[in-house]
Short mmCIF file of C-alpha atoms in Angstrom, two decimals:
data_model
loop_
_atom_site.label_atom_id
_atom_site.label_comp_id
_atom_site.label_asym_id
_atom_site.label_seq_id
_atom_site.Cartn_x
_atom_site.Cartn_y
_atom_site.Cartn_z
CA UNK A 1 114.96 135.68 174.31
CA UNK A 2 114.19 138.48 172.53
CA UNK A 3 116.84 140.66 173.89
CA UNK A 4 119.10 138.60 172.00
CA UNK A 5 117.82 139.07 168.61
CA UNK A 6 118.71 142.30 166.79
CA UNK A 7 117.16 143.78 163.81
CA UNK A 8 118.56 146.11 161.51
CA UNK A 9 117.88 148.10 158.20
CA UNK A 10 119.53 148.37 154.92
CA UNK A 11 122.38 150.49 155.13
CA UNK A 12 122.73 150.64 159.03
CA UNK A 13 125.80 150.11 160.50
CA UNK A 14 126.07 147.33 163.04
CA UNK A 15 129.38 148.31 164.46
CA UNK A 16 132.41 150.03 163.82
CA UNK A 17 136.24 149.19 163.55
CA UNK A 18 137.65 149.71 167.13
CA UNK A 19 134.21 149.44 168.82
CA UNK A 20 134.69 147.59 172.19
CA UNK A 21 132.60 144.25 172.05
CA UNK A 22 132.82 140.87 172.45
CA UNK A 23 129.40 139.46 171.49
CA UNK A 24 129.35 137.00 168.81
CA UNK A 25 126.22 136.90 166.26
CA UNK A 26 124.73 134.48 164.23
CA UNK A 27 122.87 135.83 160.95
CA UNK A 28 119.62 134.67 160.88
CA UNK A 29 118.60 136.61 157.72
CA UNK A 30 119.94 139.02 155.50
CA UNK A 31 123.33 140.20 154.04
CA UNK A 32 126.41 142.12 155.75
CA UNK A 33 129.16 143.84 154.28
CA UNK A 34 132.79 143.63 156.20
CA UNK A 35 134.90 146.45 155.66
CA UNK A 36 137.67 149.08 156.53
CA UNK A 37 138.05 152.43 155.88
CA UNK A 38 141.43 153.68 154.11
CA UNK A 39 141.01 157.59 154.56
CA UNK A 40 137.46 158.30 152.52
CA UNK A 41 137.82 155.08 150.56
CA UNK A 42 135.73 151.97 151.76
CA UNK A 43 137.78 148.58 151.28
CA UNK A 44 135.29 145.85 150.88
CA UNK A 45 136.73 142.80 152.90
CA UNK A 46 133.65 140.35 152.70
CA UNK A 47 129.78 139.80 152.74
CA UNK A 48 128.11 137.58 155.53
CA UNK A 49 125.03 135.82 154.83
CA UNK A 50 122.40 133.93 156.58
CA UNK A 51 123.70 131.16 158.73
CA UNK A 52 126.85 132.82 158.98
CA UNK A 53 128.81 133.97 161.96
CA UNK A 54 129.97 137.57 162.82
CA UNK A 55 132.18 138.86 165.56
CA UNK A 56 134.32 135.52 166.20
CA UNK A 57 137.73 137.34 166.48
CA UNK A 58 136.38 139.92 169.44
CA UNK A 59 134.64 137.07 170.83
CA UNK A 60 137.73 135.04 171.31
CA UNK A 61 140.51 137.31 171.54
CA UNK A 62 138.25 140.09 173.84
CA UNK A 63 139.99 143.06 171.49
CA UNK A 64 138.32 145.77 169.94
CA UNK A 65 136.39 145.25 166.49
CA UNK A 66 138.85 144.96 163.54
CA UNK A 67 136.43 146.18 160.92
CA UNK A 68 133.16 148.01 160.03
CA UNK A 69 129.84 146.00 159.56
CA UNK A 70 127.24 147.16 157.48
CA UNK A 71 123.54 145.75 156.78
CA UNK A 72 123.26 145.61 152.93
CA UNK A 73 119.47 144.61 153.08
CA UNK A 74 117.18 144.03 156.25
CA UNK A 75 119.05 142.11 158.53
CA UNK A 76 118.15 139.89 161.50
CA UNK A 77 121.06 138.90 163.84
CA UNK A 78 121.20 136.70 167.14
CA UNK A 79 123.28 137.82 169.42
CA UNK A 80 125.57 135.74 171.76
CA UNK A 81 126.91 137.61 174.52
CA UNK A 82 130.38 136.19 175.71
CA UNK A 83 129.34 136.43 179.56
CA UNK A 84 126.55 134.19 179.07
CA UNK A 85 128.60 131.09 177.48
CA UNK A 86 131.97 131.89 179.22
CA UNK A 87 131.33 129.12 181.62
CA UNK A 88 130.69 126.75 178.87
CA UNK A 89 134.23 127.21 177.27
CA UNK A 90 136.45 124.51 177.22
CA UNK A 91 138.84 124.79 180.28
CA UNK A 92 142.10 125.27 178.12
CA UNK A 93 140.54 128.75 176.97
CA UNK A 94 139.55 129.68 180.19
CA UNK A 95 143.28 129.13 181.51
CA UNK A 96 144.13 131.48 178.51
CA UNK A 97 142.62 134.39 180.69
CA UNK A 98 141.21 136.14 177.85
CA UNK A 99 137.70 136.36 179.37
#
């Protein structure tokens, strides 16, 4: 189970826009900044807090990450790898062929 728990320090980059990944994360503790870069300017989009999910777009559509995610404080995430739950997804989802 420890392999599914990820810890990050404040100001640590969790993922970057364009990163290939389909894992879903649940924030167990901490606070995250979701942002994009426009040239040298950081454009904040949202903050994610304890009990919220991160990465749901890539989890469901299989596309690369759509934004940067940065830990604003010490953060613990619970990783839900897509390959671990693919067989548990509804049949209609499996028919879409997004896996």
